Short mmCIF file of N, CA and C in Angstrom, two decimals:
data_model
loop_
_atom_site.label_atom_id
_atom_site.label_comp_id
_atom_site.label_asym_id
_atom_site.label_seq_id
_atom_site.Cartn_x
_atom_site.Cartn_y
_atom_site.Cartn_z
N UNK A 1 19.42 -4.80 -16.50
CA UNK A 1 18.29 -4.36 -17.28
C UNK A 1 18.21 -2.84 -17.25
N UNK A 2 18.00 -2.23 -18.39
CA UNK A 2 17.84 -0.79 -18.47
C UNK A 2 16.43 -0.44 -18.04
N UNK A 3 16.29 0.47 -17.04
CA UNK A 3 14.94 0.81 -16.60
C UNK A 3 14.16 1.55 -17.69
N UNK A 4 12.84 1.38 -17.70
CA UNK A 4 12.03 2.06 -18.71
C UNK A 4 11.97 3.56 -18.44
N UNK A 5 11.67 4.33 -19.47
CA UNK A 5 11.53 5.77 -19.29
C UNK A 5 10.30 6.07 -18.44
N UNK A 6 9.17 5.46 -18.77
CA UNK A 6 7.94 5.69 -18.03
C UNK A 6 7.82 4.63 -16.94
N UNK A 7 7.42 5.06 -15.76
CA UNK A 7 7.33 4.14 -14.63
C UNK A 7 6.25 3.08 -14.85
N UNK A 8 6.53 1.81 -14.56
CA UNK A 8 5.55 0.74 -14.72
C UNK A 8 4.32 0.88 -13.83
N UNK A 9 4.38 1.70 -12.77
CA UNK A 9 3.26 1.79 -11.83
C UNK A 9 2.06 2.52 -12.39
N UNK A 10 2.19 3.10 -13.58
CA UNK A 10 1.06 3.77 -14.21
C UNK A 10 0.91 5.23 -13.87
N UNK A 11 1.86 5.80 -13.16
CA UNK A 11 1.77 7.20 -12.76
C UNK A 11 1.99 8.17 -13.92
N UNK A 12 2.55 7.69 -15.01
CA UNK A 12 2.94 8.48 -16.18
C UNK A 12 4.16 9.36 -15.90
N UNK A 13 4.76 9.19 -14.74
CA UNK A 13 5.99 9.91 -14.41
C UNK A 13 7.19 9.12 -14.93
N UNK A 14 8.31 9.79 -15.06
CA UNK A 14 9.56 9.14 -15.45
C UNK A 14 9.95 8.18 -14.32
N UNK A 15 10.39 6.98 -14.68
CA UNK A 15 10.73 5.95 -13.70
C UNK A 15 11.68 6.46 -12.63
N UNK A 16 12.74 7.16 -13.02
CA UNK A 16 13.74 7.61 -12.04
C UNK A 16 13.18 8.63 -11.05
N UNK A 17 12.11 9.34 -11.46
CA UNK A 17 11.50 10.33 -10.58
C UNK A 17 10.29 9.76 -9.84
N UNK A 18 10.01 8.50 -10.05
CA UNK A 18 8.86 7.85 -9.43
C UNK A 18 9.38 6.66 -8.61
N UNK A 19 9.06 5.47 -8.99
CA UNK A 19 9.45 4.28 -8.22
C UNK A 19 10.96 4.03 -8.21
N UNK A 20 11.65 4.51 -9.23
CA UNK A 20 13.10 4.30 -9.29
C UNK A 20 13.83 4.86 -8.09
N UNK A 21 13.36 6.00 -7.57
CA UNK A 21 14.06 6.57 -6.41
C UNK A 21 13.86 5.70 -5.16
N UNK A 22 12.73 5.02 -5.07
CA UNK A 22 12.52 4.10 -3.93
C UNK A 22 13.30 2.81 -4.14
N UNK A 23 13.38 2.34 -5.39
CA UNK A 23 14.17 1.14 -5.67
C UNK A 23 15.64 1.37 -5.33
N UNK A 24 16.13 2.58 -5.57
CA UNK A 24 17.52 2.91 -5.27
C UNK A 24 17.75 3.15 -3.79
N UNK A 25 16.69 3.41 -3.03
CA UNK A 25 16.78 3.69 -1.59
C UNK A 25 15.64 3.00 -0.86
N UNK A 26 15.69 1.66 -0.72
CA UNK A 26 14.60 0.94 -0.06
C UNK A 26 14.33 1.52 1.33
N UNK A 27 13.05 1.57 1.67
CA UNK A 27 12.65 2.09 2.98
C UNK A 27 12.29 3.56 2.97
N UNK A 28 12.30 4.20 1.80
CA UNK A 28 12.05 5.64 1.75
C UNK A 28 10.67 6.01 1.19
N UNK A 29 9.85 5.05 0.81
CA UNK A 29 8.51 5.37 0.31
C UNK A 29 7.74 6.09 1.43
N UNK A 30 7.18 7.27 1.14
CA UNK A 30 6.54 8.07 2.20
C UNK A 30 5.14 7.62 2.60
N UNK A 31 4.48 6.84 1.76
CA UNK A 31 3.12 6.38 2.05
C UNK A 31 2.98 4.91 1.70
N UNK A 32 1.91 4.30 2.20
CA UNK A 32 1.64 2.90 1.87
C UNK A 32 1.39 2.76 0.37
N UNK A 33 0.68 3.71 -0.24
CA UNK A 33 0.42 3.62 -1.67
C UNK A 33 1.72 3.74 -2.47
N UNK A 34 2.61 4.65 -2.07
CA UNK A 34 3.89 4.78 -2.78
C UNK A 34 4.68 3.48 -2.69
N UNK A 35 4.65 2.83 -1.53
CA UNK A 35 5.35 1.55 -1.38
C UNK A 35 4.69 0.49 -2.27
N UNK A 36 3.34 0.45 -2.28
CA UNK A 36 2.65 -0.54 -3.10
C UNK A 36 2.98 -0.35 -4.57
N UNK A 37 2.96 0.90 -5.05
CA UNK A 37 3.30 1.18 -6.44
C UNK A 37 4.74 0.77 -6.74
N UNK A 38 5.65 1.06 -5.81
CA UNK A 38 7.06 0.72 -6.04
C UNK A 38 7.27 -0.79 -6.02
N UNK A 39 6.50 -1.49 -5.21
CA UNK A 39 6.61 -2.95 -5.20
C UNK A 39 6.06 -3.53 -6.50
N UNK A 40 4.95 -2.99 -7.00
CA UNK A 40 4.42 -3.43 -8.30
C UNK A 40 5.49 -3.21 -9.37
N UNK A 41 6.10 -2.03 -9.39
CA UNK A 41 7.14 -1.73 -10.38
C UNK A 41 8.32 -2.68 -10.23
N UNK A 42 8.66 -3.02 -8.99
CA UNK A 42 9.76 -3.96 -8.76
C UNK A 42 9.42 -5.34 -9.31
N UNK A 43 8.17 -5.78 -9.13
CA UNK A 43 7.75 -7.05 -9.73
C UNK A 43 7.83 -6.95 -11.25
N UNK A 44 7.35 -5.83 -11.82
CA UNK A 44 7.35 -5.65 -13.28
C UNK A 44 8.77 -5.66 -13.84
N UNK A 45 9.72 -5.13 -13.07
CA UNK A 45 11.11 -5.04 -13.51
C UNK A 45 11.96 -6.20 -12.99
N UNK A 46 11.33 -7.12 -12.29
CA UNK A 46 11.98 -8.29 -11.69
C UNK A 46 13.11 -7.90 -10.74
N UNK A 47 12.85 -6.89 -9.93
CA UNK A 47 13.77 -6.43 -8.89
C UNK A 47 13.34 -7.11 -7.58
N UNK A 48 13.61 -8.40 -7.47
CA UNK A 48 13.12 -9.19 -6.36
C UNK A 48 13.83 -8.88 -5.04
N UNK A 49 15.04 -8.32 -5.10
CA UNK A 49 15.72 -7.89 -3.87
C UNK A 49 14.91 -6.80 -3.18
N UNK A 50 14.38 -5.86 -3.97
CA UNK A 50 13.57 -4.77 -3.41
C UNK A 50 12.31 -5.33 -2.75
N UNK A 51 11.70 -6.30 -3.40
CA UNK A 51 10.49 -6.92 -2.82
C UNK A 51 10.82 -7.50 -1.45
N UNK A 52 11.90 -8.25 -1.37
CA UNK A 52 12.29 -8.88 -0.10
C UNK A 52 12.60 -7.84 0.97
N UNK A 53 13.21 -6.73 0.59
CA UNK A 53 13.60 -5.69 1.56
C UNK A 53 12.42 -4.86 2.06
N UNK A 54 11.30 -4.90 1.35
CA UNK A 54 10.17 -4.03 1.71
C UNK A 54 8.98 -4.81 2.24
N UNK A 55 9.24 -5.98 2.79
CA UNK A 55 8.14 -6.75 3.38
C UNK A 55 8.56 -7.34 4.71
N UNK A 56 7.56 -7.55 5.54
CA UNK A 56 7.72 -8.22 6.83
C UNK A 56 6.48 -9.10 6.98
N UNK A 57 6.47 -10.19 6.23
CA UNK A 57 5.30 -11.04 6.14
C UNK A 57 5.00 -11.72 7.47
N UNK A 58 3.73 -11.73 7.81
CA UNK A 58 3.31 -12.41 9.04
C UNK A 58 3.51 -13.92 8.92
N UNK A 59 3.24 -14.48 7.72
CA UNK A 59 3.26 -15.94 7.56
C UNK A 59 4.61 -16.49 7.12
N UNK A 60 5.50 -15.67 6.54
CA UNK A 60 6.78 -16.18 6.04
C UNK A 60 7.83 -15.07 6.17
N UNK A 61 8.32 -14.87 7.38
CA UNK A 61 9.20 -13.74 7.66
C UNK A 61 10.58 -13.86 7.01
N UNK A 62 10.97 -15.03 6.58
CA UNK A 62 12.31 -15.20 6.03
C UNK A 62 12.35 -15.38 4.52
N UNK A 63 11.32 -14.97 3.79
CA UNK A 63 11.27 -15.17 2.34
C UNK A 63 12.41 -14.40 1.66
N UNK A 64 13.16 -15.11 0.83
CA UNK A 64 14.31 -14.50 0.16
C UNK A 64 13.95 -14.01 -1.24
N UNK A 65 14.81 -13.18 -1.80
CA UNK A 65 14.62 -12.68 -3.16
C UNK A 65 14.57 -13.84 -4.16
N UNK A 66 15.39 -14.86 -3.95
CA UNK A 66 15.40 -16.02 -4.85
C UNK A 66 14.07 -16.77 -4.80
N UNK A 67 13.49 -16.91 -3.61
CA UNK A 67 12.19 -17.58 -3.49
C UNK A 67 11.10 -16.77 -4.17
N UNK A 68 11.17 -15.45 -4.04
CA UNK A 68 10.20 -14.58 -4.69
C UNK A 68 10.33 -14.70 -6.20
N UNK A 69 11.56 -14.74 -6.69
CA UNK A 69 11.80 -14.88 -8.13
C UNK A 69 11.28 -16.22 -8.64
N UNK A 70 11.49 -17.29 -7.87
CA UNK A 70 11.03 -18.62 -8.29
C UNK A 70 9.52 -18.64 -8.52
N UNK A 71 8.77 -17.92 -7.71
CA UNK A 71 7.31 -17.95 -7.85
C UNK A 71 6.76 -16.84 -8.74
N UNK A 72 7.59 -15.87 -9.14
CA UNK A 72 7.09 -14.73 -9.93
C UNK A 72 7.88 -14.43 -11.19
N UNK A 73 8.96 -15.14 -11.43
CA UNK A 73 9.85 -14.82 -12.55
C UNK A 73 9.23 -14.96 -13.93
N UNK A 74 8.19 -15.79 -14.09
CA UNK A 74 7.58 -16.00 -15.41
C UNK A 74 6.40 -15.07 -15.67
N UNK A 75 6.09 -14.22 -14.70
CA UNK A 75 4.94 -13.33 -14.82
C UNK A 75 5.37 -11.97 -15.35
N UNK A 76 4.66 -11.49 -16.34
CA UNK A 76 4.91 -10.16 -16.89
C UNK A 76 3.74 -9.27 -16.46
N UNK A 77 4.04 -8.23 -15.69
CA UNK A 77 3.01 -7.34 -15.18
C UNK A 77 2.73 -6.26 -16.21
N UNK A 78 1.46 -6.09 -16.57
CA UNK A 78 1.07 -5.26 -17.70
C UNK A 78 0.45 -3.93 -17.27
N UNK A 79 -0.37 -3.92 -16.22
CA UNK A 79 -1.07 -2.70 -15.84
C UNK A 79 -1.47 -2.75 -14.38
N UNK A 80 -1.41 -1.60 -13.71
CA UNK A 80 -1.81 -1.48 -12.31
C UNK A 80 -2.97 -0.50 -12.21
N UNK A 81 -3.98 -0.88 -11.42
CA UNK A 81 -5.10 0.01 -11.11
C UNK A 81 -5.21 0.11 -9.59
N UNK A 82 -5.16 1.33 -9.06
CA UNK A 82 -5.40 1.55 -7.64
C UNK A 82 -6.90 1.72 -7.48
N UNK A 83 -7.53 0.93 -6.61
CA UNK A 83 -8.97 0.97 -6.43
C UNK A 83 -9.34 1.80 -5.20
N UNK A 84 -8.64 1.60 -4.09
CA UNK A 84 -8.94 2.34 -2.87
C UNK A 84 -7.74 2.32 -1.93
N UNK A 85 -7.69 3.31 -1.06
CA UNK A 85 -6.68 3.34 -0.01
C UNK A 85 -7.36 3.73 1.30
N UNK A 86 -6.83 3.23 2.39
CA UNK A 86 -7.28 3.62 3.73
C UNK A 86 -6.03 3.89 4.55
N UNK A 87 -5.98 5.06 5.14
CA UNK A 87 -4.83 5.48 5.95
C UNK A 87 -3.55 5.34 5.11
N UNK A 88 -2.44 5.03 5.74
CA UNK A 88 -1.20 4.84 5.00
C UNK A 88 -0.48 6.13 4.64
N UNK A 89 -0.87 7.24 5.25
CA UNK A 89 -0.21 8.51 5.00
C UNK A 89 1.06 8.61 5.86
N UNK A 90 1.91 9.61 5.60
CA UNK A 90 3.19 9.69 6.32
C UNK A 90 3.09 9.63 7.84
N UNK A 91 2.02 10.15 8.44
CA UNK A 91 1.91 10.15 9.91
C UNK A 91 1.20 8.92 10.46
N UNK A 92 0.64 8.07 9.59
CA UNK A 92 -0.06 6.87 10.01
C UNK A 92 0.92 5.75 10.34
N UNK A 93 0.42 4.74 11.07
CA UNK A 93 1.23 3.56 11.40
C UNK A 93 0.80 2.34 10.59
N UNK A 94 -0.40 2.36 10.05
CA UNK A 94 -0.91 1.27 9.23
C UNK A 94 -1.61 1.85 8.01
N UNK A 95 -1.77 1.01 7.00
CA UNK A 95 -2.47 1.43 5.80
C UNK A 95 -2.92 0.23 4.99
N UNK A 96 -3.89 0.48 4.11
CA UNK A 96 -4.40 -0.56 3.22
C UNK A 96 -4.49 0.04 1.82
N UNK A 97 -4.07 -0.75 0.83
CA UNK A 97 -4.22 -0.35 -0.57
C UNK A 97 -4.90 -1.50 -1.29
N UNK A 98 -6.01 -1.19 -1.93
CA UNK A 98 -6.71 -2.18 -2.74
C UNK A 98 -6.37 -1.88 -4.20
N UNK A 99 -5.98 -2.92 -4.93
CA UNK A 99 -5.56 -2.71 -6.31
C UNK A 99 -5.91 -3.91 -7.17
N UNK A 100 -5.80 -3.70 -8.47
CA UNK A 100 -5.90 -4.78 -9.45
C UNK A 100 -4.67 -4.69 -10.33
N UNK A 101 -4.00 -5.80 -10.53
CA UNK A 101 -2.80 -5.85 -11.36
C UNK A 101 -3.03 -6.87 -12.48
N UNK A 102 -2.92 -6.39 -13.70
CA UNK A 102 -3.11 -7.25 -14.86
C UNK A 102 -1.76 -7.85 -15.25
N UNK A 103 -1.78 -9.12 -15.62
CA UNK A 103 -0.52 -9.80 -15.92
C UNK A 103 -0.65 -10.70 -17.13
N UNK A 104 0.50 -11.11 -17.62
CA UNK A 104 0.60 -12.04 -18.74
C UNK A 104 1.57 -13.14 -18.33
N UNK A 105 1.18 -14.37 -18.61
CA UNK A 105 2.05 -15.53 -18.42
C UNK A 105 1.93 -16.38 -19.67
N UNK A 106 2.99 -16.43 -20.46
CA UNK A 106 2.92 -17.13 -21.74
C UNK A 106 1.93 -16.44 -22.65
N UNK A 107 0.98 -17.18 -23.20
CA UNK A 107 -0.01 -16.59 -24.09
C UNK A 107 -1.31 -16.26 -23.35
N UNK A 108 -1.31 -16.33 -22.04
CA UNK A 108 -2.50 -16.08 -21.24
C UNK A 108 -2.36 -14.82 -20.41
N UNK A 109 -3.51 -14.23 -20.07
CA UNK A 109 -3.53 -13.07 -19.19
C UNK A 109 -4.43 -13.34 -18.01
N UNK A 110 -4.30 -12.53 -17.00
CA UNK A 110 -5.14 -12.64 -15.82
C UNK A 110 -5.14 -11.33 -15.05
N UNK A 111 -5.87 -11.35 -13.96
CA UNK A 111 -5.98 -10.16 -13.12
C UNK A 111 -5.86 -10.59 -11.67
N UNK A 112 -4.95 -9.98 -10.95
CA UNK A 112 -4.79 -10.20 -9.52
C UNK A 112 -5.43 -9.03 -8.81
N UNK A 113 -6.43 -9.29 -7.98
CA UNK A 113 -7.06 -8.27 -7.15
C UNK A 113 -6.60 -8.51 -5.72
N UNK A 114 -6.18 -7.45 -5.03
CA UNK A 114 -5.66 -7.64 -3.69
C UNK A 114 -5.97 -6.44 -2.79
N UNK A 115 -6.17 -6.74 -1.53
CA UNK A 115 -6.21 -5.72 -0.46
C UNK A 115 -4.93 -5.95 0.33
N UNK A 116 -3.97 -5.08 0.12
CA UNK A 116 -2.66 -5.20 0.77
C UNK A 116 -2.64 -4.41 2.07
N UNK A 117 -2.07 -5.01 3.10
CA UNK A 117 -1.92 -4.35 4.39
C UNK A 117 -0.47 -3.96 4.60
N UNK A 118 -0.28 -2.75 5.12
CA UNK A 118 1.05 -2.19 5.32
C UNK A 118 1.17 -1.71 6.76
N UNK A 119 2.40 -1.73 7.26
CA UNK A 119 2.68 -1.26 8.60
C UNK A 119 3.97 -0.45 8.56
N UNK A 120 3.99 0.61 9.33
CA UNK A 120 5.18 1.45 9.40
C UNK A 120 5.98 1.06 10.64
N UNK A 121 7.21 0.61 10.40
CA UNK A 121 8.10 0.20 11.49
C UNK A 121 9.41 0.96 11.37
N UNK A 122 9.81 1.59 12.45
CA UNK A 122 11.06 2.37 12.46
C UNK A 122 11.11 3.35 11.30
N UNK A 123 9.97 3.99 11.01
CA UNK A 123 9.91 5.00 9.95
C UNK A 123 9.84 4.46 8.54
N UNK A 124 9.73 3.14 8.37
CA UNK A 124 9.72 2.53 7.04
C UNK A 124 8.42 1.76 6.83
N UNK A 125 7.73 2.05 5.70
CA UNK A 125 6.54 1.29 5.34
C UNK A 125 6.96 -0.10 4.86
N UNK A 126 6.23 -1.12 5.33
CA UNK A 126 6.48 -2.51 4.94
C UNK A 126 5.17 -3.19 4.59
N UNK A 127 5.20 -4.03 3.57
CA UNK A 127 4.06 -4.88 3.23
C UNK A 127 4.04 -6.01 4.23
N UNK A 128 2.85 -6.25 4.86
CA UNK A 128 2.80 -7.32 5.86
C UNK A 128 1.88 -8.47 5.46
N UNK A 129 0.84 -8.19 4.69
CA UNK A 129 -0.03 -9.27 4.24
C UNK A 129 -1.03 -8.74 3.21
N UNK A 130 -1.76 -9.68 2.61
CA UNK A 130 -2.77 -9.28 1.66
C UNK A 130 -3.74 -10.41 1.39
N UNK A 131 -4.96 -10.03 1.08
CA UNK A 131 -5.98 -10.99 0.66
C UNK A 131 -6.15 -10.78 -0.83
N UNK A 132 -5.93 -11.85 -1.61
CA UNK A 132 -5.99 -11.67 -3.05
C UNK A 132 -6.85 -12.73 -3.74
N UNK A 133 -7.22 -12.39 -4.96
CA UNK A 133 -8.00 -13.28 -5.82
C UNK A 133 -7.42 -13.14 -7.22
N UNK A 134 -7.23 -14.27 -7.87
CA UNK A 134 -6.73 -14.26 -9.25
C UNK A 134 -7.89 -14.64 -10.16
N UNK A 135 -8.14 -13.78 -11.13
CA UNK A 135 -9.22 -14.03 -12.08
C UNK A 135 -8.65 -14.55 -13.38
N UNK A 136 -9.32 -15.51 -13.96
CA UNK A 136 -8.99 -16.29 -15.13
C UNK A 136 -7.85 -15.88 -16.03
N UNK A 137 -7.26 -16.87 -16.57
CA UNK A 137 -6.25 -16.72 -17.61
C UNK A 137 -6.96 -16.77 -18.95
N UNK A 138 -6.78 -15.78 -19.76
CA UNK A 138 -7.37 -15.76 -21.09
C UNK A 138 -6.28 -15.43 -22.09
N UNK A 139 -6.45 -15.79 -23.35
CA UNK A 139 -5.44 -15.42 -24.34
C UNK A 139 -5.22 -13.91 -24.35
N UNK A 140 -3.98 -13.50 -24.47
CA UNK A 140 -3.63 -12.08 -24.41
C UNK A 140 -4.07 -11.34 -25.67
N UNK A 141 -4.75 -10.22 -25.47
CA UNK A 141 -5.12 -9.32 -26.55
C UNK A 141 -4.76 -7.91 -26.08
N UNK A 142 -3.99 -7.18 -26.88
CA UNK A 142 -3.63 -5.82 -26.50
C UNK A 142 -4.88 -4.97 -26.40
N UNK A 143 -4.92 -4.02 -25.44
CA UNK A 143 -6.09 -3.16 -25.31
C UNK A 143 -6.36 -2.40 -26.61
N UNK A 144 -7.67 -2.21 -26.93
CA UNK A 144 -8.04 -1.48 -28.15
C UNK A 144 -7.44 -0.10 -28.20
N UNK A 145 -7.39 0.55 -27.02
CA UNK A 145 -6.89 1.92 -26.99
C UNK A 145 -5.39 1.98 -27.26
N UNK A 146 -4.73 0.84 -27.29
CA UNK A 146 -3.28 0.83 -27.41
C UNK A 146 -2.78 0.63 -28.82
N UNK A 147 -3.56 0.67 -29.82
CA UNK A 147 -3.16 0.49 -31.22
C UNK A 147 -1.65 0.67 -31.40
N UNK A 148 -0.94 -0.39 -31.11
CA UNK A 148 0.51 -0.36 -31.05
C UNK A 148 1.11 -1.05 -32.27
N UNK A 149 2.12 -0.40 -32.85
CA UNK A 149 2.86 -1.02 -33.95
C UNK A 149 3.91 -1.96 -33.40
N UNK A 150 4.37 -2.89 -34.21
CA UNK A 150 5.35 -3.89 -33.76
C UNK A 150 6.63 -3.27 -33.21
N UNK A 151 7.04 -2.11 -33.74
CA UNK A 151 8.29 -1.49 -33.30
C UNK A 151 8.09 -0.38 -32.28
N UNK A 152 6.83 -0.16 -31.86
CA UNK A 152 6.55 0.84 -30.83
C UNK A 152 6.93 0.29 -29.47
N UNK A 153 7.14 1.17 -28.48
CA UNK A 153 7.38 0.69 -27.12
C UNK A 153 6.17 -0.10 -26.63
N UNK A 154 6.42 -1.14 -25.86
CA UNK A 154 5.35 -2.00 -25.37
C UNK A 154 4.43 -1.25 -24.42
N UNK A 155 3.14 -1.57 -24.47
CA UNK A 155 2.14 -0.93 -23.62
C UNK A 155 2.30 -1.29 -22.15
N UNK A 156 3.04 -2.33 -21.83
CA UNK A 156 3.19 -2.74 -20.44
C UNK A 156 4.22 -1.91 -19.68
N UNK A 157 4.98 -1.06 -20.41
CA UNK A 157 5.96 -0.22 -19.74
C UNK A 157 7.31 -0.87 -19.52
N UNK A 158 7.55 -2.01 -20.15
CA UNK A 158 8.81 -2.73 -19.95
C UNK A 158 10.01 -2.03 -20.57
N UNK A 159 9.74 -1.12 -21.54
CA UNK A 159 10.82 -0.47 -22.26
C UNK A 159 11.26 -1.23 -23.49
N UNK A 160 10.71 -2.43 -23.70
CA UNK A 160 11.04 -3.24 -24.89
C UNK A 160 10.10 -2.87 -26.03
N UNK A 161 10.49 -3.27 -27.24
CA UNK A 161 9.59 -3.10 -28.37
C UNK A 161 8.41 -4.06 -28.19
N UNK A 162 7.24 -3.63 -28.67
CA UNK A 162 6.02 -4.42 -28.53
C UNK A 162 6.20 -5.84 -29.09
N UNK A 163 6.87 -5.96 -30.26
CA UNK A 163 7.04 -7.27 -30.89
C UNK A 163 7.91 -8.20 -30.07
N UNK A 164 8.78 -7.66 -29.21
CA UNK A 164 9.67 -8.49 -28.39
C UNK A 164 9.10 -8.74 -26.99
N UNK A 165 7.93 -8.17 -26.75
CA UNK A 165 7.37 -8.25 -25.40
C UNK A 165 5.98 -8.86 -25.45
N UNK A 166 4.96 -8.05 -25.49
CA UNK A 166 3.57 -8.52 -25.44
C UNK A 166 3.00 -8.82 -26.81
N UNK A 167 3.69 -8.43 -27.90
CA UNK A 167 3.14 -8.57 -29.24
C UNK A 167 3.20 -9.95 -29.82
#
């Protein structure tokens, strides 16, 4: 898959200068928020190997990239909102990032709200757990502010044309 020009994490930075550099070098995200954004982008780009390499789950320590793909492969991630962060800076050992991630599955949309917990082990930030809530699936409607033409790039940041993606 060709990576998108704009990073899916919503930073408005070029993918290669944002989450792409962490995807190419797992374990290098300098903060818990940078890791969370890069994991969101990895889900959006279906880079499930990166997801597996950047977690140390308390409840399922052996989760493989294939298992992650099986449970997330049909989800298209549309938008990320960072709500709050606690700690998680380069000198910290733990951190929390609260976020909302909007998604599309088939003709329905929803919102995943989560408080993700991160821990720094051997100099590498890892996702360890999270408390989440999924809010209703509703028919997908493009945001009003996105007045997108069929041949314009998709608003979700996938790099595909709108008509081939969310349109």
